[in-house]
Tab-separated table of N, CA and C and ligand atoms in Angstrom:
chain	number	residue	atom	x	y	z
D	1	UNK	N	-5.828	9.845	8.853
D	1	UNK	CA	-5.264	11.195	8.772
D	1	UNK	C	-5.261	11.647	7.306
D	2	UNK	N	-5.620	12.955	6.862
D	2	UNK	CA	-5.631	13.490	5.911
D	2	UNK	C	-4.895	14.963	5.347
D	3	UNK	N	-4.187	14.451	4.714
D	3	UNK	CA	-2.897	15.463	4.004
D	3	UNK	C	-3.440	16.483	3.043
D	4	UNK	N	-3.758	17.335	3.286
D	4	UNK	CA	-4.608	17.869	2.314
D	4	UNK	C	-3.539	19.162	0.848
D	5	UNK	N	-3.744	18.060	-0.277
D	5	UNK	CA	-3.436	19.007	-1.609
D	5	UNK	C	-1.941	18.453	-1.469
D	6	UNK	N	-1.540	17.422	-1.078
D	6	UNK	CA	-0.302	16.955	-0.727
D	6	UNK	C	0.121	15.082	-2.066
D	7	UNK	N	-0.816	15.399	-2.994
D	7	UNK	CA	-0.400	14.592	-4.261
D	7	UNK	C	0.717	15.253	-4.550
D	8	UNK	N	1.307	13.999	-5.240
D	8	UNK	CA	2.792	14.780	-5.881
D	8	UNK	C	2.363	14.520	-7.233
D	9	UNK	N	1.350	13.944	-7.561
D	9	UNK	CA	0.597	13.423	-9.117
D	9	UNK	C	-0.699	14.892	-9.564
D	10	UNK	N	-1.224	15.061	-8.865
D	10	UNK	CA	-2.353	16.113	-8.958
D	10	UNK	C	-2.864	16.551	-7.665
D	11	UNK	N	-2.168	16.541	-6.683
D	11	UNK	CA	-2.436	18.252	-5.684
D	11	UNK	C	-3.722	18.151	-5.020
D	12	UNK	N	-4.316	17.008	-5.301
D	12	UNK	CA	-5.322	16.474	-4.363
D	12	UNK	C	-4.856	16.256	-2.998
D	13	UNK	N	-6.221	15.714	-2.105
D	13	UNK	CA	-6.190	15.250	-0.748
D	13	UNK	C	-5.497	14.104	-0.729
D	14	UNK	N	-4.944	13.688	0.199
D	14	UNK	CA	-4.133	12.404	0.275
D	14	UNK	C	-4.321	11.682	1.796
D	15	UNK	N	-4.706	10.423	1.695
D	15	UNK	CA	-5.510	9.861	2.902
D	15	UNK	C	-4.436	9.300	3.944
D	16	UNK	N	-4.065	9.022	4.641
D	16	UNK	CA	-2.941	8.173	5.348
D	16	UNK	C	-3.100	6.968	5.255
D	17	UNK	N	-3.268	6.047	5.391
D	17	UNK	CA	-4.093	4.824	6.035
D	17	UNK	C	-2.961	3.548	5.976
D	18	UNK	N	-2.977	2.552	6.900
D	18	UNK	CA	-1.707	1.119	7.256
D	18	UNK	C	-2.613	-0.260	6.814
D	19	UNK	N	-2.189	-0.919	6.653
D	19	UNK	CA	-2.977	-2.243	6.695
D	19	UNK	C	-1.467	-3.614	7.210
D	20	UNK	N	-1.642	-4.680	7.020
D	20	UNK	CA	-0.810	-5.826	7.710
D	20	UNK	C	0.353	-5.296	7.433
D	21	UNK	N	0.839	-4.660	6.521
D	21	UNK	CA	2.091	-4.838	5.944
D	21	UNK	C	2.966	-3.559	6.571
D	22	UNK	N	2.410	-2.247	6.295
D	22	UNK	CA	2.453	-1.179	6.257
D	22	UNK	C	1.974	-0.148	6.291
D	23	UNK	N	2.378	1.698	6.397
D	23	UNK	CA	1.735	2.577	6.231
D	23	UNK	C	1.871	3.046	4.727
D	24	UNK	N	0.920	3.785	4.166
D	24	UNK	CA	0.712	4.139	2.832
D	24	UNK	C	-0.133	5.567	2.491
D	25	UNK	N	0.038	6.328	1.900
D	25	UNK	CA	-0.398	7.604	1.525
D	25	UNK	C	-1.036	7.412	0.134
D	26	UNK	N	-2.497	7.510	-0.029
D	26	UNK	CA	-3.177	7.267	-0.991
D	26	UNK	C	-3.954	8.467	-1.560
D	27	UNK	N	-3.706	8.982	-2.710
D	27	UNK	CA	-4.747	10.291	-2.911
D	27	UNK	C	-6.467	9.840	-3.375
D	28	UNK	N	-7.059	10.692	-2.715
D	28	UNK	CA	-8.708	10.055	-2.642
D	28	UNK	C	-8.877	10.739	-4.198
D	29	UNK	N	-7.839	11.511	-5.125
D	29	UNK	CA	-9.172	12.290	-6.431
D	29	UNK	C	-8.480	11.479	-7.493
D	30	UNK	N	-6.778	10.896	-7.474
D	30	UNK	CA	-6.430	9.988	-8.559
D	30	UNK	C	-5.890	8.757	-8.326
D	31	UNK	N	-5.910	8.657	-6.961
D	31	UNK	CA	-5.818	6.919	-7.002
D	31	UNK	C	-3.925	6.552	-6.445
D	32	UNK	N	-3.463	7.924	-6.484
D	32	UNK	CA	-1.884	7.576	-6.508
D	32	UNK	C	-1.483	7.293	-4.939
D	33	UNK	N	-0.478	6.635	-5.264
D	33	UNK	CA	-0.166	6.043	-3.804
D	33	UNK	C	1.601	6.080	-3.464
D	34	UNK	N	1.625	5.667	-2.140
D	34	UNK	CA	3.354	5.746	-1.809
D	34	UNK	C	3.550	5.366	-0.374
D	35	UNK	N	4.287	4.311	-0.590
D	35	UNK	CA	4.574	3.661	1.028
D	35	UNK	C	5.392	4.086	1.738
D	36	UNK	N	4.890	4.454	2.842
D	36	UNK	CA	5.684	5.095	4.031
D	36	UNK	C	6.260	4.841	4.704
D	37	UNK	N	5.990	3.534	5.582
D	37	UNK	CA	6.530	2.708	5.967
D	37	UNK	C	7.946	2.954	6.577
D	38	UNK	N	8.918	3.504	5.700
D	38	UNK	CA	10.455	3.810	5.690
D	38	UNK	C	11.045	2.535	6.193
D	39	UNK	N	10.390	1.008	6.086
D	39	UNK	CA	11.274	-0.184	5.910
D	39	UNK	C	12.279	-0.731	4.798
D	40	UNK	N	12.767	-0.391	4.586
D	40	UNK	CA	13.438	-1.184	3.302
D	40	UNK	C	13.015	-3.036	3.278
D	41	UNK	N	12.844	-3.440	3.864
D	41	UNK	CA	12.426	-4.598	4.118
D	41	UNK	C	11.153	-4.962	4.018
D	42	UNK	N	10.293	-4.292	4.160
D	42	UNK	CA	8.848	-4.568	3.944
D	42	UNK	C	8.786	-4.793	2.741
D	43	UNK	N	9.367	-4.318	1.273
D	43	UNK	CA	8.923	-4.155	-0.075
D	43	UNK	C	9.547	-5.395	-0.498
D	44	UNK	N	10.686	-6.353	0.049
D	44	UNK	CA	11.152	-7.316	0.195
D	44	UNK	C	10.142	-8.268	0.712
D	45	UNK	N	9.685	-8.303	1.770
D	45	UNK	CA	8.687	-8.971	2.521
D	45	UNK	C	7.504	-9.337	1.437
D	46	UNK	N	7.549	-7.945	1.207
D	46	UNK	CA	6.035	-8.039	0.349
D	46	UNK	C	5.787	-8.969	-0.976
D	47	UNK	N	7.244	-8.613	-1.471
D	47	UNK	CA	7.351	-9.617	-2.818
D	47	UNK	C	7.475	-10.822	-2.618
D	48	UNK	N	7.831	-11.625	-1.668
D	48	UNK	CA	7.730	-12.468	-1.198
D	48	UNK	C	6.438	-13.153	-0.544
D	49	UNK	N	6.216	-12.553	0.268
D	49	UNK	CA	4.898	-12.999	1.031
D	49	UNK	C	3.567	-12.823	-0.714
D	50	UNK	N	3.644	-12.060	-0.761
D	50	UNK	CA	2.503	-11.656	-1.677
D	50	UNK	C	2.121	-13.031	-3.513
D	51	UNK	N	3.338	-13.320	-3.601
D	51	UNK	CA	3.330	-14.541	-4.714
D	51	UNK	C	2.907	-16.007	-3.852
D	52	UNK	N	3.862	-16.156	-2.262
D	52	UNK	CA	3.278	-17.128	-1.684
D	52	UNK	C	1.702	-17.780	-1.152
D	53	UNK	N	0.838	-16.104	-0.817
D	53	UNK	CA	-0.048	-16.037	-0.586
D	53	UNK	C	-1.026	-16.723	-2.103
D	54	UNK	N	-0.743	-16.287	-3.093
D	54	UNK	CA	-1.434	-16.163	-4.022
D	54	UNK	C	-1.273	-17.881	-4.750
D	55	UNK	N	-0.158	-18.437	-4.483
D	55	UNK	CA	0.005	-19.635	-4.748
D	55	UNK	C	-0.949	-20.677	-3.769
D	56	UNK	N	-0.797	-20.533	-2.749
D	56	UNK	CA	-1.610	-21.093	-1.555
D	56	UNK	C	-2.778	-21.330	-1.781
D	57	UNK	N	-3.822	-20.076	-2.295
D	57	UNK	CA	-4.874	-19.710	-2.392
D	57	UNK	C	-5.519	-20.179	-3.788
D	58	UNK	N	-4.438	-20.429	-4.673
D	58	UNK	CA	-4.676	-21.265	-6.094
D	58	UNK	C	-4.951	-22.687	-5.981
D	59	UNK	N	-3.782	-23.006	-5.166
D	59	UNK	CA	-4.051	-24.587	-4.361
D	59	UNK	C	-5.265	-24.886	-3.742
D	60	UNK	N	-5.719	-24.104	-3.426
D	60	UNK	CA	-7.314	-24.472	-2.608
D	60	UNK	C	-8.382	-24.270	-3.545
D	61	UNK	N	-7.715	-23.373	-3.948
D	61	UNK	CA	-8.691	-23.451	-5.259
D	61	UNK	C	-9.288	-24.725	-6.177
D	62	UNK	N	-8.597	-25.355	-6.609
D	62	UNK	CA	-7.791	-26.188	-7.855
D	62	UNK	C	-8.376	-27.429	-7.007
D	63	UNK	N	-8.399	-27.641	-5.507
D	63	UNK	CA	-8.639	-28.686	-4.494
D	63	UNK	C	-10.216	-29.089	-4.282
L	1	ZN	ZN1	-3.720	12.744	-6.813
């Protein structure tokens, strides 16, 4: 879905789009973004999950 001229940074198009975590509003002309989501918990989740992931993935690395 596309928000059109709906940046709050520069008034560009703004894309909708979700992935595992969440929904997110991304503008396609500067890159700015903002999670929609309306979890309070996801941004919790995220900081969490997101250092674990990255540790995991070092370990296999390193292996
Ligand atoms: Zn923008």
């Amino acid at each position: 879905m596309i928000h059109f001229k709906s940046c709050e940074r520069c008034k560009g198009d703004v894309a909708q789009t979700s992935d595992w975590y969440s929904e997110y509003l991304q503008c396609m002309q500067c890159g700015w973004a903002k999670d929609v989501s309306g979890d309070p918990l996801t941004g919790l989740i995220r900081s969490v999950i997101e250092p674990a992931r990255e540790a995991v993935l070092a370990n296999c690395k390193s292996s």
